[in-house]
Coordinates of C-alpha atoms in Angstrom, one line a residue:
Chain A
M1 CA -57.6 87.3 -3.2
I2 CA -57.7 87.2 -7.0
D3 CA -54.9 87.6 -9.5
L4 CA -55.8 87.4 -13.2
D5 CA -53.4 88.0 -16.1
I6 CA -55.1 86.6 -19.1
S7 CA -54.7 86.9 -22.9
Y8 CA -57.4 85.3 -25.0
T9 CA -58.2 85.5 -28.6
N10 CA -60.9 83.9 -30.8
T11 CA -62.3 84.8 -34.1
S12 CA -64.4 87.7 -32.8
L13 CA -62.8 88.7 -29.5
K14 CA -59.4 89.7 -28.1
L15 CA -59.3 89.9 -24.3
V16 CA -56.3 91.3 -22.3
I17 CA -57.3 91.1 -18.7
R18 CA -55.1 92.2 -15.8
L19 CA -56.7 92.3 -12.4
Q20 CA -55.4 92.0 -8.8
S21 CA -57.8 92.4 -5.9
K22 CA -58.4 91.4 -2.3
A23 CA -62.1 92.1 -2.4
M24 CA -64.5 89.2 -1.7
I25 CA -67.1 90.2 -4.3
L26 CA -66.0 91.6 -7.7
G27 CA -68.6 93.0 -10.0
F28 CA -68.2 93.2 -13.8
S29 CA -70.2 95.3 -16.2
G30 CA -69.8 96.1 -19.8
D31 CA -71.7 96.1 -23.1
S32 CA -73.3 92.9 -24.4
G33 CA -70.8 90.7 -26.3
V34 CA -67.8 92.5 -24.8
G35 CA -66.5 89.2 -23.3
K36 CA -67.8 89.0 -19.7
S37 CA -69.1 85.4 -20.0
T38 CA -66.0 84.5 -21.9
L39 CA -64.0 85.7 -18.9
F40 CA -66.1 83.5 -16.6
N41 CA -65.6 80.5 -19.0
I42 CA -61.8 81.1 -18.8
V43 CA -61.8 81.3 -15.0
S44 CA -64.0 78.1 -14.7
G45 CA -61.6 76.3 -17.0
L46 CA -64.1 75.7 -19.8
L47 CA -62.0 77.9 -22.1
E48 CA -58.2 77.9 -22.1
P49 CA -56.5 81.3 -22.5
R50 CA -53.7 81.8 -24.9
E51 CA -51.3 82.7 -22.1
G52 CA -51.2 84.1 -18.6
N53 CA -52.2 83.0 -15.2
I54 CA -55.2 82.7 -12.9
V55 CA -54.6 82.6 -9.2
I56 CA -57.5 82.7 -6.7
D57 CA -56.9 82.5 -3.0
H58 CA -53.3 81.4 -3.6
N59 CA -54.5 78.5 -5.7
V60 CA -52.9 78.4 -9.2
L61 CA -55.8 77.4 -11.5
Y62 CA -53.9 78.2 -14.7
D63 CA -50.3 79.2 -15.5
S64 CA -49.1 79.0 -19.1
K65 CA -45.4 79.2 -18.1
S66 CA -45.6 76.1 -15.9
H67 CA -48.2 74.4 -18.1
T68 CA -50.6 74.3 -15.2
N69 CA -54.3 74.0 -16.2
I70 CA -56.6 72.6 -13.5
L71 CA -59.6 70.8 -15.0
P72 CA -63.0 72.5 -14.4
K73 CA -64.1 69.6 -12.2
S74 CA -61.2 70.2 -9.8
R75 CA -61.3 74.0 -9.6
N76 CA -63.9 74.0 -6.8
I77 CA -66.0 76.6 -8.6
G78 CA -69.7 77.2 -8.5
Y79 CA -70.8 78.6 -11.8
V80 CA -74.3 80.0 -12.3
F81 CA -74.5 80.2 -16.1
Q82 CA -76.5 83.0 -17.7
D83 CA -78.6 80.2 -19.4
L84 CA -78.7 78.3 -16.1
R85 CA -78.1 74.8 -17.6
L86 CA -80.3 73.0 -15.0
F87 CA -80.5 69.3 -15.6
P88 CA -84.0 68.8 -17.2
H89 CA -84.4 65.1 -16.1
L90 CA -83.9 65.9 -12.4
N91 CA -86.3 67.7 -10.1
V92 CA -85.3 70.7 -8.0
Y93 CA -83.9 68.7 -5.1
Q94 CA -82.0 66.3 -7.3
N95 CA -80.4 69.3 -9.2
I96 CA -79.3 70.9 -6.0
K97 CA -78.0 67.6 -4.5
Y98 CA -76.1 66.9 -7.7
A99 CA -72.7 68.1 -6.3
S100 CA -73.4 67.9 -2.6
S101 CA -73.2 65.1 -0.1
S102 CA -74.3 67.2 2.9
Q103 CA -78.0 67.3 3.7
Q104 CA -77.3 70.0 6.2
D105 CA -75.8 72.2 3.6
I106 CA -78.6 71.5 1.2
D107 CA -81.2 72.5 3.8
E108 CA -79.4 75.7 4.6
I109 CA -79.1 76.6 1.0
M110 CA -82.7 75.8 0.2
E111 CA -83.8 78.1 3.1
L112 CA -81.4 80.8 1.9
L113 CA -82.9 80.8 -1.5
E114 CA -86.5 80.2 -0.4
L115 CA -86.8 76.9 -2.3
E116 CA -88.4 74.7 0.4
K117 CA -91.8 74.7 -1.3
L118 CA -90.3 73.7 -4.7
I119 CA -88.3 70.7 -3.5
N120 CA -90.0 68.1 -5.7
K121 CA -91.0 70.3 -8.5
D122 CA -90.2 69.4 -12.1
I123 CA -87.5 71.7 -13.5
K124 CA -89.4 72.3 -16.7
L125 CA -92.3 73.8 -14.7
L126 CA -90.3 76.5 -12.9
S127 CA -90.6 80.2 -13.6
G128 CA -87.5 82.1 -14.7
G129 CA -86.9 83.5 -11.2
E130 CA -87.4 80.1 -9.6
S131 CA -85.0 78.5 -12.1
Q132 CA -82.4 81.2 -11.2
R133 CA -82.7 80.5 -7.5
V134 CA -82.3 76.7 -8.2
A135 CA -79.2 77.3 -10.3
I136 CA -77.7 79.5 -7.5
A137 CA -78.5 76.8 -5.0
R138 CA -77.0 74.1 -7.1
S139 CA -73.7 76.0 -7.3
L140 CA -73.6 76.8 -3.6
A141 CA -74.3 73.2 -2.7
S142 CA -71.0 72.1 -4.3
A143 CA -69.3 74.1 -1.5
P144 CA -67.3 76.2 -3.9
K145 CA -64.3 78.4 -3.0
I146 CA -65.1 80.5 -6.0
L147 CA -68.5 81.6 -7.2
L148 CA -69.3 82.9 -10.7
L149 CA -72.7 84.6 -11.0
D150 CA -73.5 85.5 -14.6
E151 CA -76.7 87.7 -14.6
S152 CA -78.0 85.5 -11.9
F153 CA -80.7 87.6 -10.3
N154 CA -82.4 89.4 -13.2
A155 CA -85.5 87.1 -13.4
I156 CA -86.1 87.1 -9.7
H157 CA -89.0 89.3 -8.5
L158 CA -87.6 92.6 -7.2
T159 CA -88.8 92.3 -3.6
Q160 CA -87.5 88.8 -3.3
R161 CA -84.3 89.7 -5.2
K162 CA -83.3 92.3 -2.5
I163 CA -83.8 89.8 0.3
I164 CA -82.0 87.0 -1.5
T165 CA -79.0 89.1 -2.5
R166 CA -78.6 90.4 1.0
K167 CA -78.8 86.9 2.5
L168 CA -76.4 85.6 -0.2
K169 CA -73.9 88.3 0.5
N170 CA -73.9 87.3 4.2
Y171 CA -73.5 83.6 3.2
I172 CA -70.5 84.5 0.9
A173 CA -68.8 86.5 3.6
Q174 CA -69.5 83.7 6.2
K175 CA -68.1 81.0 3.9
K176 CA -65.3 83.2 2.5
I177 CA -66.3 82.5 -1.2
T178 CA -64.4 84.7 -3.7
T179 CA -67.3 85.8 -6.0
L180 CA -67.3 87.3 -9.5
F181 CA -70.5 88.8 -10.5
I182 CA -71.8 90.0 -13.9
S183 CA -74.7 92.4 -14.1
H184 CA -76.0 95.1 -16.5
Q185 CA -77.8 96.8 -13.7
Q186 CA -75.5 99.4 -12.1
N187 CA -77.5 99.8 -8.9
E188 CA -77.5 96.0 -8.3
I189 CA -73.8 95.6 -9.1
K190 CA -72.8 98.6 -6.8
S191 CA -74.9 97.3 -3.9
F192 CA -73.8 93.6 -4.3
A193 CA -70.1 93.9 -5.2
D194 CA -67.3 95.2 -3.1
E195 CA -65.4 96.4 -6.2
V196 CA -66.8 97.1 -9.7
Y197 CA -64.9 96.7 -12.9
T198 CA -65.9 97.7 -16.4
M199 CA -64.9 95.7 -19.5
Q200 CA -64.5 97.9 -22.5
N201 CA -63.5 97.3 -26.1
I202 CA -60.7 99.8 -26.9
R203 CA -59.6 99.7 -30.5
G204 CA -60.4 96.0 -30.9
I205 CA -58.9 94.9 -27.5
V206 CA -61.1 94.2 -24.5
K207 CA -59.6 95.6 -21.3
M208 CA -60.7 96.0 -17.7
T209 CA -61.0 99.4 -16.0
R210 CA -62.1 100.1 -12.5
Chain B
M1 CA -107.3 32.7 -29.8
I2 CA -104.6 31.2 -32.0
T3 CA -103.0 28.0 -30.6
L4 CA -99.4 27.6 -31.8
T5 CA -98.2 24.3 -33.1
D6 CA -95.0 22.6 -31.8
Y7 CA -93.2 23.6 -35.0
E8 CA -94.2 27.2 -34.6
I9 CA -93.3 27.3 -30.9
T10 CA -89.8 25.8 -31.7
V11 CA -89.2 28.4 -34.5
L12 CA -90.6 31.2 -32.3
I13 CA -88.4 30.3 -29.3
L14 CA -85.3 30.0 -31.4
S15 CA -86.0 33.3 -33.2
S16 CA -86.6 35.0 -29.8
K17 CA -83.4 33.5 -28.3
V18 CA -81.3 34.6 -31.3
A19 CA -82.8 38.1 -31.3
I20 CA -82.6 38.7 -27.5
I21 CA -79.1 37.4 -27.1
S22 CA -77.7 39.2 -30.2
S23 CA -79.4 42.5 -29.0
L24 CA -78.0 42.2 -25.5
I25 CA -74.5 41.2 -26.8
I26 CA -74.2 44.3 -29.0
S27 CA -75.8 46.7 -26.6
I28 CA -72.7 47.7 -24.7
P29 CA -70.3 48.0 -27.7
A30 CA -73.0 49.8 -29.6
F31 CA -73.5 52.3 -26.7
F32 CA -69.8 53.2 -26.4
L33 CA -69.3 53.4 -30.2
G34 CA -72.4 55.6 -30.5
L35 CA -71.1 57.7 -27.6
A36 CA -67.6 58.1 -29.3
L37 CA -69.2 58.9 -32.7
A38 CA -71.5 61.5 -31.2
T39 CA -69.1 63.2 -28.9
K40 CA -65.5 62.7 -30.1
Q41 CA -63.4 63.7 -33.0
F42 CA -60.7 61.1 -33.7
Y43 CA -58.5 59.9 -36.5
G44 CA -60.2 57.3 -38.7
K45 CA -63.7 58.3 -37.4
S46 CA -65.3 58.4 -40.9
I47 CA -63.7 55.0 -41.8
I48 CA -65.1 53.4 -38.7
D49 CA -68.5 55.0 -39.3
S50 CA -68.5 53.6 -42.9
V51 CA -67.5 50.1 -41.8
I52 CA -70.2 50.0 -39.1
H53 CA -72.8 51.0 -41.7
L54 CA -71.8 48.4 -44.3
P55 CA -74.4 45.9 -43.3
L56 CA -77.1 48.4 -44.0
V57 CA -76.0 48.8 -47.7
L58 CA -74.4 45.5 -48.6
P59 CA -76.6 42.6 -49.6
P60 CA -77.1 40.4 -46.5
V61 CA -75.8 37.4 -48.4
V62 CA -72.5 39.2 -48.8
I63 CA -72.3 39.7 -45.1
G64 CA -73.1 36.0 -44.6
F65 CA -70.3 35.1 -47.0
L66 CA -67.8 37.4 -45.3
L67 CA -68.7 35.8 -41.9
L68 CA -68.2 32.4 -43.5
I69 CA -64.7 33.4 -44.7
I70 CA -63.9 34.6 -41.2
F71 CA -65.6 32.1 -38.9
G72 CA -66.2 29.1 -41.3
K73 CA -64.4 25.8 -40.6
N74 CA -61.6 26.8 -42.9
G75 CA -61.9 30.6 -42.1
L76 CA -59.4 33.0 -40.8
L77 CA -60.5 32.7 -37.2
G78 CA -62.7 29.6 -37.6
S79 CA -59.8 27.4 -38.6
P80 CA -57.7 27.9 -35.5
F81 CA -60.9 27.8 -33.4
Y82 CA -61.7 24.4 -34.9
S83 CA -58.1 23.2 -34.3
L84 CA -58.3 24.2 -30.7
F85 CA -61.9 23.2 -29.7
G86 CA -62.8 20.7 -32.5
W87 CA -66.0 22.7 -33.0
S88 CA -67.0 24.9 -35.9
I89 CA -69.1 28.1 -35.3
S90 CA -70.7 28.1 -38.8
F91 CA -74.1 26.4 -39.2
T92 CA -74.9 26.5 -35.5
W93 CA -77.2 28.7 -33.4
V94 CA -74.1 30.7 -32.4
A95 CA -73.6 31.6 -36.1
A96 CA -77.2 32.8 -36.2
I97 CA -76.5 35.1 -33.3
I98 CA -73.4 36.4 -34.9
A99 CA -75.1 37.0 -38.2
S100 CA -78.0 38.8 -36.4
S101 CA -75.6 40.9 -34.3
V102 CA -73.6 42.1 -37.3
M103 CA -76.8 43.0 -39.3
S104 CA -78.5 44.8 -36.4
F105 CA -75.4 46.6 -35.0
P106 CA -75.6 49.7 -37.2
L107 CA -79.2 50.3 -36.3
F108 CA -78.4 50.2 -32.6
V109 CA -75.3 52.5 -33.0
R110 CA -77.3 55.0 -35.1
S111 CA -80.1 55.1 -32.5
I112 CA -77.8 55.7 -29.6
R113 CA -75.6 58.1 -31.5
Q114 CA -78.5 60.3 -32.5
S115 CA -79.9 60.4 -29.0
I116 CA -76.5 61.3 -27.4
A117 CA -75.9 63.9 -30.1
E118 CA -79.2 65.6 -29.1
I119 CA -77.9 66.1 -25.5
D120 CA -77.0 69.8 -25.0
P121 CA -73.2 69.8 -24.4
K122 CA -73.7 72.8 -22.1
L123 CA -75.3 70.4 -19.6
I124 CA -72.1 68.4 -19.6
E125 CA -70.0 71.6 -19.1
A126 CA -72.3 72.4 -16.2
A127 CA -71.7 69.0 -14.6
K128 CA -68.0 69.4 -15.0
T129 CA -68.0 72.7 -13.1
L130 CA -70.0 70.9 -10.4
G131 CA -67.0 68.5 -9.9
A132 CA -68.4 65.6 -11.9
N133 CA -65.9 63.2 -13.5
N134 CA -66.5 61.4 -16.8
L135 CA -68.0 58.3 -15.1
K136 CA -70.5 60.5 -13.1
I137 CA -71.4 62.5 -16.2
L138 CA -72.0 59.2 -18.0
K139 CA -74.2 57.8 -15.2
T140 CA -76.1 60.9 -14.3
I141 CA -76.4 62.9 -17.6
I142 CA -75.6 60.9 -20.7
I143 CA -77.4 57.6 -19.9
P144 CA -80.6 59.1 -18.4
L145 CA -80.9 61.6 -21.3
S146 CA -80.2 59.0 -24.0
K147 CA -82.4 56.4 -22.3
N148 CA -85.1 56.6 -25.1
G149 CA -82.5 56.1 -27.8
I150 CA -81.0 53.1 -25.9
I151 CA -84.4 51.4 -25.6
S152 CA -85.4 52.4 -29.1
G153 CA -82.1 50.9 -30.4
L154 CA -82.6 47.7 -28.4
V155 CA -86.1 47.2 -29.9
L156 CA -85.0 48.1 -33.4
S157 CA -82.1 45.6 -33.1
F158 CA -84.4 42.9 -31.8
S159 CA -86.8 43.5 -34.7
R160 CA -84.0 43.5 -37.2
S161 CA -82.7 40.2 -35.8
L162 CA -86.2 38.6 -36.0
G163 CA -86.3 39.5 -39.7
E164 CA -82.8 38.6 -40.6
F165 CA -82.6 36.1 -43.5
G166 CA -79.8 36.5 -46.0
A167 CA -76.7 36.5 -43.7
T168 CA -78.2 33.8 -41.5
I169 CA -79.0 31.3 -44.2
T170 CA -75.6 31.8 -45.7
F171 CA -73.6 31.6 -42.5
A172 CA -75.8 29.5 -40.2
G173 CA -77.9 27.5 -42.7
N174 CA -81.5 26.6 -42.3
I175 CA -81.5 23.8 -39.7
F176 CA -84.8 23.1 -37.8
G177 CA -84.3 23.6 -34.1
E178 CA -80.8 24.9 -34.5
T179 CA -80.8 27.9 -36.9
Q180 CA -84.2 28.0 -38.5
T181 CA -85.7 31.3 -37.4
I182 CA -89.1 32.7 -38.5
P183 CA -88.0 34.0 -41.9
L184 CA -86.2 30.8 -42.7
A185 CA -89.2 28.8 -41.7
I186 CA -91.4 30.9 -44.0
Y187 CA -88.9 30.3 -46.8
S188 CA -88.9 26.5 -46.2
S189 CA -92.6 26.3 -46.0
L190 CA -92.9 28.3 -49.3
Q191 CA -91.1 25.4 -51.0
D192 CA -93.9 23.1 -50.0
P193 CA -97.1 23.7 -52.1
N194 CA -99.2 22.1 -49.4
A195 CA -98.0 24.4 -46.6
S196 CA -99.5 27.7 -47.6
H197 CA -101.5 27.8 -44.3
V198 CA -98.2 27.4 -42.3
V199 CA -96.7 30.2 -44.3
M200 CA -99.7 32.4 -43.5
R201 CA -99.6 31.6 -39.8
L202 CA -95.9 32.4 -39.6
V203 CA -96.4 35.6 -41.6
I204 CA -99.1 36.7 -39.1
I205 CA -96.8 35.8 -36.1
S206 CA -94.0 37.7 -37.8
I207 CA -96.1 40.8 -38.5
S208 CA -97.5 40.8 -35.0
I209 CA -94.1 40.7 -33.3
S210 CA -92.7 43.4 -35.6
F211 CA -95.7 45.6 -35.1
V212 CA -95.4 45.5 -31.3
A213 CA -91.7 46.0 -31.4
L214 CA -92.0 49.1 -33.7
F215 CA -94.8 50.5 -31.6
I216 CA -92.6 50.2 -28.5
S217 CA -89.7 51.7 -30.4
N218 CA -91.7 54.7 -31.7
R219 CA -93.1 55.4 -28.2
F220 CA -89.6 55.6 -26.8
A221 CA -88.2 57.5 -29.8
K222 CA -90.6 60.5 -29.1

């Protein structure tokens, strides 16, 4: 369950987001620069909204009235950034293991994302699709309660993408991970997400419509 | 194959001892200061930055003189220290280490600061979202990614200590076996018209060590 009521303003953007949903996977679409990644940065705690509240699965992550603002490291979030941000000095296995202490979880996630053959590969030598799969694996390995996927499949080969998104959807349902998903591809977002929202800039204010 | 004389060995060992100890002593404060200057905004940052860099722009003799005012037998800290322990820091090998440390500190800080500033802050954000606390980020992201800067700073600081002259001769003197490092030995030998071969040998030793140190530093700075 997700309950967002956020106001956020910076020099180029004004976001007013109100959203309540019981769906497991929520998809977000919208024009480039409309503020989708900003929304994810707010949910993850990397940006602080001006006011409002963020409640996910009854956990209050942010509430301006009670001055609650849980730090990113304590939000139990797996965030797959659009620019991935893999650690360049660690290999594939070390990146995935970064936030996990369970070898069993790592093995399961490596199999899910078909990474077994890349285990010792240098991060700098991965293709775009391989890097995206490693980034997804690293986020899942932290056993998140909330998963943020920002354009996380677009570099994966189409055939493999279909298999992985299907397996990932099952994994999310099995582990009950509330997932927010950004994509520009309408077919993908409709097939992956349970509910789809569109972010639109209406007279200078970015709002969410379903 | 050059065989070193007892005099050269004594000077070389003392120089190495001073350079190694001073580089190791400043490494931890230099790291954390470089980290703070690269990543934090705080009140008085520009003043601290300027003070750290003073030894790079002031004549080394001035630094030696200031150290003498602070740590000399009648100095601000030296006087109570002498009253307590009956021992004066100035004109000892400890003074040579202090002089070298002060002179090489800004080079060490600059090297570390630059290498930490080059780390993409987005990687640190990613580590935070993966549950990493500040200590884990330091151990797993900042130190490994600034490793070259740390090693480069260590080598630069070692080289600067080996070449230190002005602050050392002012604060520690030029005492054979106690404070006479390679540059001071060269200076002493220059006073003797019959010791030009000693000067030349010490110069060759000095150039060789500095060349190797800079070679190592450049390799890690890449």
